[in-house]
Short mmCIF file of C-alpha atoms and ligand atoms in Angstrom, two decimals:
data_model
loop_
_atom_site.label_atom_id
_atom_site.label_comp_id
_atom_site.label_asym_id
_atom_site.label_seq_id
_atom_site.Cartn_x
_atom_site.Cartn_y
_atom_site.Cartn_z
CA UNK A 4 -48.93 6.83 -21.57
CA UNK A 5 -48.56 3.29 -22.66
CA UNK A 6 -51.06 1.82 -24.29
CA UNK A 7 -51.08 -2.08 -24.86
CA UNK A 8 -52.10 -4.48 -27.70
CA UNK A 9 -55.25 -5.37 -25.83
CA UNK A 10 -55.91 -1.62 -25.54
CA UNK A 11 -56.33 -1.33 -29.60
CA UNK A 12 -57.86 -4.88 -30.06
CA UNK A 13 -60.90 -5.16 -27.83
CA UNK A 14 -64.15 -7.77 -28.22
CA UNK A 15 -67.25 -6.36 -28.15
CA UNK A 16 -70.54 -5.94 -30.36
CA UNK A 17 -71.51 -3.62 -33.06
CA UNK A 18 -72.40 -1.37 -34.79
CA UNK A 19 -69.81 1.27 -33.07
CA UNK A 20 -66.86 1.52 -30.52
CA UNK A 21 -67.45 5.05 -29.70
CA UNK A 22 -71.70 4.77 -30.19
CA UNK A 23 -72.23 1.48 -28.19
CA UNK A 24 -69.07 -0.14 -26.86
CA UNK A 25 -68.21 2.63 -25.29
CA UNK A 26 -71.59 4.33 -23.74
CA UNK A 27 -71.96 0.45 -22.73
CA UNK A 28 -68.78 0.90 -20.59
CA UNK A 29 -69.80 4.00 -19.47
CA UNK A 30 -72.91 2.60 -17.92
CA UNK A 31 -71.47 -0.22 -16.61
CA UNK A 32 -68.69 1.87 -14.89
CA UNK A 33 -71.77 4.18 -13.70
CA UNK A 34 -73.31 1.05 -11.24
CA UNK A 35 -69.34 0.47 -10.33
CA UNK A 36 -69.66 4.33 -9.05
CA UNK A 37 -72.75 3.92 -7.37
CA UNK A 38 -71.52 1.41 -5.19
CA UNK A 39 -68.42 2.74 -4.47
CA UNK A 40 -70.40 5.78 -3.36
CA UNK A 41 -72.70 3.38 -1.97
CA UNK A 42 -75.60 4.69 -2.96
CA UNK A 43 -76.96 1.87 -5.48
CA UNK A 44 -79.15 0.38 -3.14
CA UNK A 45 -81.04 3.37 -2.81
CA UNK A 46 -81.28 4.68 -6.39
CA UNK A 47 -84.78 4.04 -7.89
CA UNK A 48 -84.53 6.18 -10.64
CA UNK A 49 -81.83 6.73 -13.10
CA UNK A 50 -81.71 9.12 -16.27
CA UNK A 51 -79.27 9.76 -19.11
CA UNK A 52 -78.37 12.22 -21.69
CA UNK A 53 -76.53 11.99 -25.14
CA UNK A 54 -74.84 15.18 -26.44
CA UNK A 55 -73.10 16.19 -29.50
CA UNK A 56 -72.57 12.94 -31.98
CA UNK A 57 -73.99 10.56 -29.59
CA UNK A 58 -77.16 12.13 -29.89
CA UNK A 59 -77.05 12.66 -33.40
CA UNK A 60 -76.43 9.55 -34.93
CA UNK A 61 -76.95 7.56 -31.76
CA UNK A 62 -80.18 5.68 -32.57
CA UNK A 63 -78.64 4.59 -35.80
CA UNK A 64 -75.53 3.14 -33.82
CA UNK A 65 -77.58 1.81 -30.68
CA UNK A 66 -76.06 4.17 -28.51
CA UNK A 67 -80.02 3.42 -26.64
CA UNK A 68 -79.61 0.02 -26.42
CA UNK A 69 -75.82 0.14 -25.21
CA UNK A 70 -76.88 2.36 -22.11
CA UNK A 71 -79.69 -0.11 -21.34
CA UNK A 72 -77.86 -2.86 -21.38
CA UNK A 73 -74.92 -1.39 -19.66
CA UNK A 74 -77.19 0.30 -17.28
CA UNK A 75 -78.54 -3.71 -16.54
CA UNK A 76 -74.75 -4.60 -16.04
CA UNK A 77 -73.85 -5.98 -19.28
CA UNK A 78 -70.20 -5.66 -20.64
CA UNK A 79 -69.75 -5.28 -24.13
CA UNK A 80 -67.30 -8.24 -24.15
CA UNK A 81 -69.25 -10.66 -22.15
CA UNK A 82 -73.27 -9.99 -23.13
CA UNK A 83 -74.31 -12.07 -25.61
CA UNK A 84 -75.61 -10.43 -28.91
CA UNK A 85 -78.23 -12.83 -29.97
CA UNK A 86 -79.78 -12.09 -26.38
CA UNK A 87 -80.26 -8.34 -27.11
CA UNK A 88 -82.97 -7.40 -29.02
CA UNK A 89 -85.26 -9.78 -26.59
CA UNK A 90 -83.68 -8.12 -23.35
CA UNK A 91 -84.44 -4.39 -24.58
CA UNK A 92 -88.04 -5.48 -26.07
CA UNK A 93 -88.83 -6.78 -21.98
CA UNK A 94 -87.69 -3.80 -20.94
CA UNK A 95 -89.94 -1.30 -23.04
CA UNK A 96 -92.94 -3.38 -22.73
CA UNK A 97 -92.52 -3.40 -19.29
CA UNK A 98 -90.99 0.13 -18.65
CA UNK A 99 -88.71 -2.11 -15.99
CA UNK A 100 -85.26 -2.03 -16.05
CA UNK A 101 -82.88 -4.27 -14.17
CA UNK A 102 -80.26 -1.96 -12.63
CA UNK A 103 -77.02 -3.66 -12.64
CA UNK A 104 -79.29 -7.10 -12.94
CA UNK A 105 -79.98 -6.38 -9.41
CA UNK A 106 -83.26 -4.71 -8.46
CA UNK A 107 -85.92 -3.15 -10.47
CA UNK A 108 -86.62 0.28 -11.11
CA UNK A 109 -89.38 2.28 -13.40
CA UNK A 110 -87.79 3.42 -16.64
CA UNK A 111 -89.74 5.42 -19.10
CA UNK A 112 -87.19 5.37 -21.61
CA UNK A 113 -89.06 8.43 -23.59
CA UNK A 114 -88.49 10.95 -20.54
CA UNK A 115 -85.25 8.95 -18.88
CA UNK A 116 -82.63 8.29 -21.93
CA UNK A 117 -83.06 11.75 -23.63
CA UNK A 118 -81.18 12.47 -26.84
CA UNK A 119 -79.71 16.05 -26.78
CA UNK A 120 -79.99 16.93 -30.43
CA UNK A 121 -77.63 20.01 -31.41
CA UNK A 122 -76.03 20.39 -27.95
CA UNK A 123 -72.63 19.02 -27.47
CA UNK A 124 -70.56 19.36 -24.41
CA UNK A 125 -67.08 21.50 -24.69
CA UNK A 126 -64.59 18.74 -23.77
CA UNK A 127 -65.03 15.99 -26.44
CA UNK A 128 -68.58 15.16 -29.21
CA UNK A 129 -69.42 12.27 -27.77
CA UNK A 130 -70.70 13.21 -24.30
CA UNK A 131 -73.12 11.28 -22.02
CA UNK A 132 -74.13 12.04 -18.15
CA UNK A 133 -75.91 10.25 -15.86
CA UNK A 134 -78.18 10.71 -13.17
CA UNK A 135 -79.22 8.65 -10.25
CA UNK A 136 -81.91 9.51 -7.72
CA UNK A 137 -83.44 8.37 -4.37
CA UNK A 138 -87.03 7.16 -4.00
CA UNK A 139 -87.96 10.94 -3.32
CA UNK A 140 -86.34 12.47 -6.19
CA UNK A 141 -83.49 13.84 -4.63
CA UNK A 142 -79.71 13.05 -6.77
CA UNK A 143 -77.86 10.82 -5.16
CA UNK A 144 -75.15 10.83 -7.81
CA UNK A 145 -74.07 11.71 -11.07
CA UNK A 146 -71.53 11.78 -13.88
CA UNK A 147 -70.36 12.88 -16.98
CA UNK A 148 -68.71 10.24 -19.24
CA UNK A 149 -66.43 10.85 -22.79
CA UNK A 150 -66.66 8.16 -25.12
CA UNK A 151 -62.88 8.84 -27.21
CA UNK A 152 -62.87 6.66 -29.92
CA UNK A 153 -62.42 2.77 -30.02
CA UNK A 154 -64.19 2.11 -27.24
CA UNK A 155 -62.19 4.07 -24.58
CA UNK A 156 -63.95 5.77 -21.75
CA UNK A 157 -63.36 8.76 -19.86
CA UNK A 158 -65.23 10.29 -17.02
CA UNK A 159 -65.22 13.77 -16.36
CA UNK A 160 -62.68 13.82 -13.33
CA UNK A 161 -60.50 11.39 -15.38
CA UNK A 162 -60.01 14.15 -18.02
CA UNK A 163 -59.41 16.82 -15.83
CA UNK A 164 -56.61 15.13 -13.56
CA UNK A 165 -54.99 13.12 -16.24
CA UNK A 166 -56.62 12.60 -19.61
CA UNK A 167 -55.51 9.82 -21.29
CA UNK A 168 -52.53 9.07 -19.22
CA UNK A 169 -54.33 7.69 -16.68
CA UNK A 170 -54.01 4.53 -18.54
CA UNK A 171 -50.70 3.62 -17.75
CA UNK A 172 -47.31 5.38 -17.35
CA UNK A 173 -44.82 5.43 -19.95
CA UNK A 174 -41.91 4.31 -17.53
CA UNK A 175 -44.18 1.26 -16.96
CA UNK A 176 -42.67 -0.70 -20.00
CA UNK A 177 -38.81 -1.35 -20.95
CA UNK A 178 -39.22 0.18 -24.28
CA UNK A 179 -41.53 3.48 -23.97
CA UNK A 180 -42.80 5.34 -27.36
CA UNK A 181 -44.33 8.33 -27.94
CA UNK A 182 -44.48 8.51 -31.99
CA UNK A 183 -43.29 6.74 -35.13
CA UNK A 184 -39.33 8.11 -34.37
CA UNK A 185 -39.00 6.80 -31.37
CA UNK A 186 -40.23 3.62 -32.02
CA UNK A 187 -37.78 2.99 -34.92
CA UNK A 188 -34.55 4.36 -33.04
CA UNK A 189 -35.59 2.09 -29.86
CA UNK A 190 -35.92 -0.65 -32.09
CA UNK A 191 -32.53 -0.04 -33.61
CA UNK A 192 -30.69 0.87 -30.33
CA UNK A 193 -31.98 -2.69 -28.86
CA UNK A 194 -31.77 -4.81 -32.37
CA UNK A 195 -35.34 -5.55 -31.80
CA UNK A 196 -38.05 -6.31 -34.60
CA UNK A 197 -41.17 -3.76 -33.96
CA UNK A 198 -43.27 -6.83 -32.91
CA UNK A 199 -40.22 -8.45 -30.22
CA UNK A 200 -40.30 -4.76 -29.04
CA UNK A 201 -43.61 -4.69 -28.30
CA UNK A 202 -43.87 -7.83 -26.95
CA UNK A 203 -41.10 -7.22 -24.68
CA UNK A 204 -43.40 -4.24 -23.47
CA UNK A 205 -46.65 -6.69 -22.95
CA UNK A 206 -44.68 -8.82 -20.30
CA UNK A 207 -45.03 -6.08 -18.60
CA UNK A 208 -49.06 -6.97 -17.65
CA UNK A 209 -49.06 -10.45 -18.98
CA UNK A 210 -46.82 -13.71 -19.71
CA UNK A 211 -45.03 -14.31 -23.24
CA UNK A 212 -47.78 -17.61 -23.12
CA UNK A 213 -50.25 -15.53 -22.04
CA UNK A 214 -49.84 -13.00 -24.72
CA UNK A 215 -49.39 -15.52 -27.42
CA UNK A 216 -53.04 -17.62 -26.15
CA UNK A 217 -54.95 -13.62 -25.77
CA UNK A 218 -53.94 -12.52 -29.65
CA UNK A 219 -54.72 -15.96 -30.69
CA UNK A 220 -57.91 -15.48 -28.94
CA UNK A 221 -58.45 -11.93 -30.68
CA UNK A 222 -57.74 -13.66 -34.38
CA UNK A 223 -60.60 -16.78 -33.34
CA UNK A 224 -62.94 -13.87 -32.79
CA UNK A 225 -62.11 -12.38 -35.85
CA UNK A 226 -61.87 -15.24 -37.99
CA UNK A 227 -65.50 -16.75 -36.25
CA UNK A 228 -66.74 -13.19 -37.25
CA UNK A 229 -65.64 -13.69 -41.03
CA UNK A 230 -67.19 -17.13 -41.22
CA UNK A 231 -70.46 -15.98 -39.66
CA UNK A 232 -70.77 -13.00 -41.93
CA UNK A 233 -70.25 -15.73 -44.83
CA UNK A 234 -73.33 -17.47 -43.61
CA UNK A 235 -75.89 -15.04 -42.73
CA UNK A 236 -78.73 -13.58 -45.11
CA UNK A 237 -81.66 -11.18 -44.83
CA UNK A 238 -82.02 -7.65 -44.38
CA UNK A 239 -79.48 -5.72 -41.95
CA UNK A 240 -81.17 -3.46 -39.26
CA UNK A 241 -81.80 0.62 -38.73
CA UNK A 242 -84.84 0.91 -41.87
CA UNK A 243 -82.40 1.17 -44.97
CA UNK A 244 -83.61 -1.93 -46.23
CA UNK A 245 -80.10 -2.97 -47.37
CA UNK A 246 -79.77 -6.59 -48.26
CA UNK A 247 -76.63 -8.84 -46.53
CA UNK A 248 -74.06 -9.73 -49.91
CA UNK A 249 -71.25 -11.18 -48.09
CA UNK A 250 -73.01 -14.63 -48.28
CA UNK A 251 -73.52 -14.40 -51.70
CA UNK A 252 -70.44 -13.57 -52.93
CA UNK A 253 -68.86 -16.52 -50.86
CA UNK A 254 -71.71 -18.97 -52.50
CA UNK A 255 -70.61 -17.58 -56.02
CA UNK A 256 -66.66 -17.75 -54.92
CA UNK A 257 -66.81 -21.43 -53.73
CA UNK A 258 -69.58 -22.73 -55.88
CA UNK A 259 -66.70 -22.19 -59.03
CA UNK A 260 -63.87 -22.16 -57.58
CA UNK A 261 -62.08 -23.20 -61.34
CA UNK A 262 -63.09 -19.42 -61.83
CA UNK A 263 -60.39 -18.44 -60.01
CA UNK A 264 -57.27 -19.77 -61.99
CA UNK A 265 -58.92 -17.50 -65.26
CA UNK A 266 -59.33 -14.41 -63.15
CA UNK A 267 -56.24 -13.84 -61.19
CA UNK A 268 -57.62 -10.96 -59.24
CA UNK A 269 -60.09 -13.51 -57.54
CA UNK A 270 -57.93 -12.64 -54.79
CA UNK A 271 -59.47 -9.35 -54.57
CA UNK A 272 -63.08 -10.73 -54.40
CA UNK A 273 -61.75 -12.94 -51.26
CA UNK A 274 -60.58 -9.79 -49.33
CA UNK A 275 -63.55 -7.81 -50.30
CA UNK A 276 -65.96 -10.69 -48.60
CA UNK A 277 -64.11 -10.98 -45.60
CA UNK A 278 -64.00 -7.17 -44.42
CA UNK A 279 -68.14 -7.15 -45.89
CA UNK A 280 -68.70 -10.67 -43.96
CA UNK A 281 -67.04 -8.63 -40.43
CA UNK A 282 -69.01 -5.38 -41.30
CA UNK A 283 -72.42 -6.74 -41.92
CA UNK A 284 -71.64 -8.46 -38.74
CA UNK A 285 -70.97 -5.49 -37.37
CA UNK A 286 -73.96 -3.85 -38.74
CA UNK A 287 -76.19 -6.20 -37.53
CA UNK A 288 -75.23 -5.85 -33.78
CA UNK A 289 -72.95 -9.32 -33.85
CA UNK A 290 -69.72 -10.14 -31.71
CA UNK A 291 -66.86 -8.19 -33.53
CA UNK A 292 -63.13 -7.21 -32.44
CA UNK A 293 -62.78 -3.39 -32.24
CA UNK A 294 -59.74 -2.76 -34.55
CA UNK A 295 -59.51 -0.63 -33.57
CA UNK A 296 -62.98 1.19 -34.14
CA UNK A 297 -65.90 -1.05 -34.76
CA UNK A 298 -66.61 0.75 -38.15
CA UNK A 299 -63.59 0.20 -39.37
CA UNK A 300 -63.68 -3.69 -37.93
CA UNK A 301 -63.76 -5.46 -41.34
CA UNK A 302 -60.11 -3.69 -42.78
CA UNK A 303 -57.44 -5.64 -40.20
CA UNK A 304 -59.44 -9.36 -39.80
CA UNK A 305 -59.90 -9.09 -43.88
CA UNK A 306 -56.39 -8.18 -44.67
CA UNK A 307 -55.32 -11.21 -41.87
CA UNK A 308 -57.18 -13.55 -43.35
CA UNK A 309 -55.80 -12.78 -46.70
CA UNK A 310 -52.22 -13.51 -44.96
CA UNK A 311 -53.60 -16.73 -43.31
CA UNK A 312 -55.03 -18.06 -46.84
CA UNK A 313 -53.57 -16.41 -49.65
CA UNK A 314 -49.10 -16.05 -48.58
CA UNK A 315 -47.21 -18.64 -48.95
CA UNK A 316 -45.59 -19.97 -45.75
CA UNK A 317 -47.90 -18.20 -43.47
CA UNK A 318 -48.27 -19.44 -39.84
CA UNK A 319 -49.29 -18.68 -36.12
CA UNK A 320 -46.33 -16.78 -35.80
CA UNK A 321 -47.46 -14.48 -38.13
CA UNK A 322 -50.64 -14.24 -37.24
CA UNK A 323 -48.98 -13.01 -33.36
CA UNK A 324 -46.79 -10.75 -35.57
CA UNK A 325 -49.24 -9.09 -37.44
CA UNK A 326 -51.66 -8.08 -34.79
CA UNK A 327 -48.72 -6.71 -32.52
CA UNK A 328 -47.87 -4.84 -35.09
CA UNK A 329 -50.57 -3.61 -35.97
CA UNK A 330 -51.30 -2.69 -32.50
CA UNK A 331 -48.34 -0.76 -32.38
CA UNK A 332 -49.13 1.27 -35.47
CA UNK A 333 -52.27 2.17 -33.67
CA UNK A 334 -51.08 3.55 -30.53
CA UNK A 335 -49.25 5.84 -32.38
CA UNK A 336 -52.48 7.42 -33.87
CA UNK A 337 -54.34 6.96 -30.58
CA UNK A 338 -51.12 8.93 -28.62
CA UNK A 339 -50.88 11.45 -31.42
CA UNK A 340 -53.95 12.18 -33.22
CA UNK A 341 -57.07 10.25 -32.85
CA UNK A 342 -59.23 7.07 -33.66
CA UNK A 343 -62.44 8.73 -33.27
CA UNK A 344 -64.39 9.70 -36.35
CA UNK A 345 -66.15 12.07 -34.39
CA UNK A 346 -63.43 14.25 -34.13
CA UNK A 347 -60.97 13.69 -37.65
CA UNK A 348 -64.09 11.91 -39.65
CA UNK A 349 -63.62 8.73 -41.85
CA UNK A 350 -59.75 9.04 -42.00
CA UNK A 351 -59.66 8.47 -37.91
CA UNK A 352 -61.47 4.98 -38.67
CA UNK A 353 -60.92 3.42 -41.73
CA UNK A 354 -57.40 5.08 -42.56
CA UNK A 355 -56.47 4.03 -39.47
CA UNK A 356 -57.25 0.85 -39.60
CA UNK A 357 -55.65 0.72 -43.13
CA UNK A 358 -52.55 2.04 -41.58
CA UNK A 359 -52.58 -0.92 -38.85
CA UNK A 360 -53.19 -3.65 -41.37
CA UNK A 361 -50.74 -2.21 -44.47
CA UNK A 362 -47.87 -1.95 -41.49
CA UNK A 363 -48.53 -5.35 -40.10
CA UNK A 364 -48.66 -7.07 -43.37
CA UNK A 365 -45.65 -5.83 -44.13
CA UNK A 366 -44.23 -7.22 -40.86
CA UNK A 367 -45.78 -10.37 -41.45
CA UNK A 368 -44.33 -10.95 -44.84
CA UNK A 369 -40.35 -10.34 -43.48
CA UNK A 370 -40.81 -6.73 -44.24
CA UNK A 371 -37.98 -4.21 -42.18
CA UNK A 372 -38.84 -1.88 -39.25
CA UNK A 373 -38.32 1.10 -41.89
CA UNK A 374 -40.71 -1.02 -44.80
CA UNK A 375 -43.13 -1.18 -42.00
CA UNK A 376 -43.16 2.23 -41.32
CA UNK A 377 -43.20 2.97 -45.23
CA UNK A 378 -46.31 0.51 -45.07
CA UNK A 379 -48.25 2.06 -42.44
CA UNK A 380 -47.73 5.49 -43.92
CA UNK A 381 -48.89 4.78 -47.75
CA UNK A 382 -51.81 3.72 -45.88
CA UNK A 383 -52.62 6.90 -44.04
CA UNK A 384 -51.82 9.28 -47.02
CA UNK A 385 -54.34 7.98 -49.37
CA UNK A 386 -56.84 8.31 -47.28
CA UNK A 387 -56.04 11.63 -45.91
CA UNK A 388 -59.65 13.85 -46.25
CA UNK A 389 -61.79 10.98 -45.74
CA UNK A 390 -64.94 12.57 -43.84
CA UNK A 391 -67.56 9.84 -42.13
CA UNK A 392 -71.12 10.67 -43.71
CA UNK A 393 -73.49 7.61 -42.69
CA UNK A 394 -76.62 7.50 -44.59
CA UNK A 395 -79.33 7.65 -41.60
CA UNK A 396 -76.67 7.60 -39.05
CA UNK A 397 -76.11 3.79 -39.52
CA UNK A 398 -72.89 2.06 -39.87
CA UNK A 399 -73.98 0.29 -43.06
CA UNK A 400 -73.46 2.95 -45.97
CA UNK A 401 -70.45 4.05 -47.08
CA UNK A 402 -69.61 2.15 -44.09
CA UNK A 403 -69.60 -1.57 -45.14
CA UNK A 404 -67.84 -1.31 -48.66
CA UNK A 405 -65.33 1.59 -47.50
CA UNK A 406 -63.80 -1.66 -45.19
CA UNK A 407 -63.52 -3.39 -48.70
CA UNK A 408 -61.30 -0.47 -50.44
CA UNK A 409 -59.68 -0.16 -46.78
CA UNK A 410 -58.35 -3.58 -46.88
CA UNK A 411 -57.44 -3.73 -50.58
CA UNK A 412 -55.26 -0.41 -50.38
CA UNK A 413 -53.49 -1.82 -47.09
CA UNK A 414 -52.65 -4.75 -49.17
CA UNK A 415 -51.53 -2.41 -52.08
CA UNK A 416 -49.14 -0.60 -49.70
CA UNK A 417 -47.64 -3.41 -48.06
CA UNK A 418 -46.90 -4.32 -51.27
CA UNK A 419 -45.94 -0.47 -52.32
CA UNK A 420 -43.35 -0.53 -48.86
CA UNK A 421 -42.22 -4.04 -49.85
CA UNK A 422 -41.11 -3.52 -53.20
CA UNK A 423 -38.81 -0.13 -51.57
CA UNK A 424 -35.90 -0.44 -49.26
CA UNK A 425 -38.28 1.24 -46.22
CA UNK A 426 -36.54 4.79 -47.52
CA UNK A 427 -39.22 7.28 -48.56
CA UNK A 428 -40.31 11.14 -48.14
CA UNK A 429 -42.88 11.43 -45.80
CA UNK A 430 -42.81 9.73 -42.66
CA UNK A 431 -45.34 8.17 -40.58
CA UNK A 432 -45.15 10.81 -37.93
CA UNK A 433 -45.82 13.30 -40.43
CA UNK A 434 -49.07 11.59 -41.49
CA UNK A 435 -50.08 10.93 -38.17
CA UNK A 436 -49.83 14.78 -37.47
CA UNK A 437 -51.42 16.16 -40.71
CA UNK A 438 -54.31 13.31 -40.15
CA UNK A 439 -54.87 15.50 -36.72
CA UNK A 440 -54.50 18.87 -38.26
CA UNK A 441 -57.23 17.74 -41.33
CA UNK A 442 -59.42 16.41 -38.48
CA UNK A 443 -59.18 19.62 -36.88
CA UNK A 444 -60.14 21.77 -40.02
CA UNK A 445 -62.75 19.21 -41.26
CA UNK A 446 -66.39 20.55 -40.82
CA UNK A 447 -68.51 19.08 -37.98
CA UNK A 448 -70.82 17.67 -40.55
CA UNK A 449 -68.37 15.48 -41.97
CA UNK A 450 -67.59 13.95 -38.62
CA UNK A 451 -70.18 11.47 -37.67
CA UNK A 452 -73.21 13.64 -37.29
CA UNK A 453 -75.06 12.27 -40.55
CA UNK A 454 -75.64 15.91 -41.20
CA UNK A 455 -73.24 16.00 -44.40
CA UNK A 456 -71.89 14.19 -47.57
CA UNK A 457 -73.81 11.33 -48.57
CA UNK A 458 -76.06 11.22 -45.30
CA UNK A 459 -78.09 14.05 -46.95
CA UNK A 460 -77.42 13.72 -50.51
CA UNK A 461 -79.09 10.03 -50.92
CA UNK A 462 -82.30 9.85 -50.28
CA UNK A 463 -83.04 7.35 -47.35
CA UNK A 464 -86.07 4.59 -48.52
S1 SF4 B 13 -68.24 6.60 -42.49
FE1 SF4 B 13 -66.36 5.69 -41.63
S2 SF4 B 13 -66.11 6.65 -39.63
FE2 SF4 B 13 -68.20 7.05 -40.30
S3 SF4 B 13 -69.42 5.45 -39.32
FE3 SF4 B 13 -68.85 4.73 -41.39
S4 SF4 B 13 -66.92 3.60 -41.10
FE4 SF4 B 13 -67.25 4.78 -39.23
#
């Protein structure tokens, strides 16, 4: 399987890739199967079902309002978030929904989007299926959908013919990779950087311009993200009453910005507001980048933005460099473990994404293919264990800080990697696979079911 950069970095909305980008896709890709089967004309009744983790923290995440609005033919990367709290209002006042924006049908969302509490499906926790039927009653079709983490989708036949691979071959691209290893020793057999290699591999679906203008595009989002999170006040969504701070913080920061030559770890307060600026975003249902989990948005556009304002000599180059590389960091944990919280907790998200961003900072700062690796493994190991307990099922708390001390420790071990000749004990594959194995042995509620940890140890007000 090949994965590519745009696989790892994808646009979409918050609060969560595998909670609402991904049921969103599955929806959508349900009205593509009804036509193919070409039976949409005729459905006039549709239901759905949540299982496992999407019913259990799914109303917390939106996982409801990404089916409706999938269901009404919005894509997570096109519909407009300041549109969506209006659209799904209409709809429950006037139990009406828009299938595929193209004919009406009843929809009593109390009986026809049911939340499965405490039943999961075998093949992966977050499980949806839906249902469409005929004026009569009578099924016309149905299916069963996997959302995998990071906003991938599978459908049932999808994971019984080919799982994952049917993404792309690996003998599609010059320079195929299935873990950490092989990545180096390709990139030493071919005297390429770990971002050329890559890149090499994206001209396989898109143009070297094309490539450069589409990660340029992915950093806009990101940065526009950062600078609306700066801005925006108020309360955040989902009933915990928890105020917005990012656009305090930047008031305070900029108001005195003298302050900063006295405290030298100003820096620090920087990076913490951009990754809280992304996740309140986040939180509060706004345009983010995946990166590559929507929880875990705030760690790679903070740690960026600390390269684009805070090195010396940083550029556009680097900004291309960083992102491929951290893209290629990622497909290593997608290939070999997992980015989905609901099956390794925390450490699938946000030590992840602190893997991604520690690896391509290193990159981005002249760091070697074997510093890079260092980088991107300091940033798994310390975060090895981390379990994902949201209070109330929201992606707010520990959610929004934990992409604060995400970002700061990728910075640290950059820095770590940097300061080494890229030589060191345990490698990134090993990380990778003991990330998996700690996932495997970590207790369901510690893996997004807000049944554990701090989701039932603070009281919710
Ligand atoms: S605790 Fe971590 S994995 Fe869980 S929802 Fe929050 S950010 Fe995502």
């Amino acid at each position: 399987m090949s994965l590519s950069v745009f696989d790892l970095f994808k646009i979409g909305v918050g609060p969560s890739s595998s909670h609402t980008v991904g049921p969103m896709w599955a929806a959508y890709r349900f009205l593509d199967e009804l036509r193919q089967a070409g039976v949409f004309a005729q459905t006039k009744e549709v239901k759905a079902a949540l299982f496992g983790s999407l019913a259990m923290t799914g109303q917390g995440h939106a996982t409801d309002t990404a089916v409706l609005l999938g269901l009404m033919g919005e894509r997570p990367d096109l519909t407009d978030p300041d549109q969506i709290q209006q659209r799904i209002e209409q709809l429950r006042q006037s139990q009406t929904l828009q299938l595929g924006g193209e004919h009406s049908i009843p929809f009593d969302e109390a009986s026809h989007l049911q939340f499965m509490f405490g039943q999961s499906l075998p093949k992966h926790p977050n499980a949806m299926q839906l249902r469409a039927f005929d004026e009569a009653g009578i099924q016309l079709y149905q299916q069963t959908y996997y959302s995998v983490g990071g906003g991938f989708v599978l459908s049932e036949p999808e994971t019984e013919n080919a799982g994952d691979d049917r993404l792309r071959r690996d003998d599609d691209v010059p320079y195929p990779f299935r873990n950490a290893a092989e990545l180096l020793q390709q990139c030493k057999t071919h005297g390429l950087s770990i971002a050329a290699l890559v890149m090499e591999n994206e001209k396989t679906w898109r143009s070297p311009e094309q490539y450069r203008t589409e990660v340029l595009q992915i950093w806009q989002v990101m940065d526009a993200c950062i600078r609306r999170g700066c801005r925006e006040t108020g309360v955040l969504p989902g009933g915990l009453n928890l105020k917005r701070r990012a656009a305090k913080l930047y008031t305070e920061l900029t108001e005195r910005p003298e302050a900063g030559f006295k405290d030298q770890l100003t820096v620090m307060d920087w990076v913490n507001l951009y990754a809280m600026a992304v996740n309140e975003e986040n939180a509060a249902g706004g345009r983010v980048v995946t990166a590559p989990t929507n929880g875990a948005a705030g760690v790679i556009p903070a740690v960026l933005a600390y390269y684009d304002r805070f090195v010396p000599h940083s550029n556009e180059q680097g900004i291309i460099t960083f992102l491929t590389v951290a893209a290629a960091i990622g497909m290593l944990y997608k290939r070999n473990a997992s980015i989905s919280a609901a099956e390794v907790g925390c450490q699938g998200e946000i030590g992840v994404a602190c893997s991604m961003a520690a690896g391509a900072l290193c990159a981005a700062m002249g760091g070697s293919n074997e510093q890079i690796e260092n980088a991107a493994e300091i940033g798994m190991e310390h975060n090895l264990g981390l379990t994902c307990d949201p209070i109330k099922g929201l992606v707010q708390v520990p959610c929004i800080e934990r992409n604060t001390m995400g970002a700061i420790k990728a910075i640290n071990a950059a820095r770590l990697a940097l300061r080494g000749t890229g030589e060191h004990h345990v490698s990134l594959d090993s990380v990778i696979e003991t990330m998996r194995q700690t996932g495997v042995d970590m207790q369901d509620k510690y893996k997004e079911t807000a049944t554990g940890g701090l989701a039932v140890n603070v009281v919710n007000c």
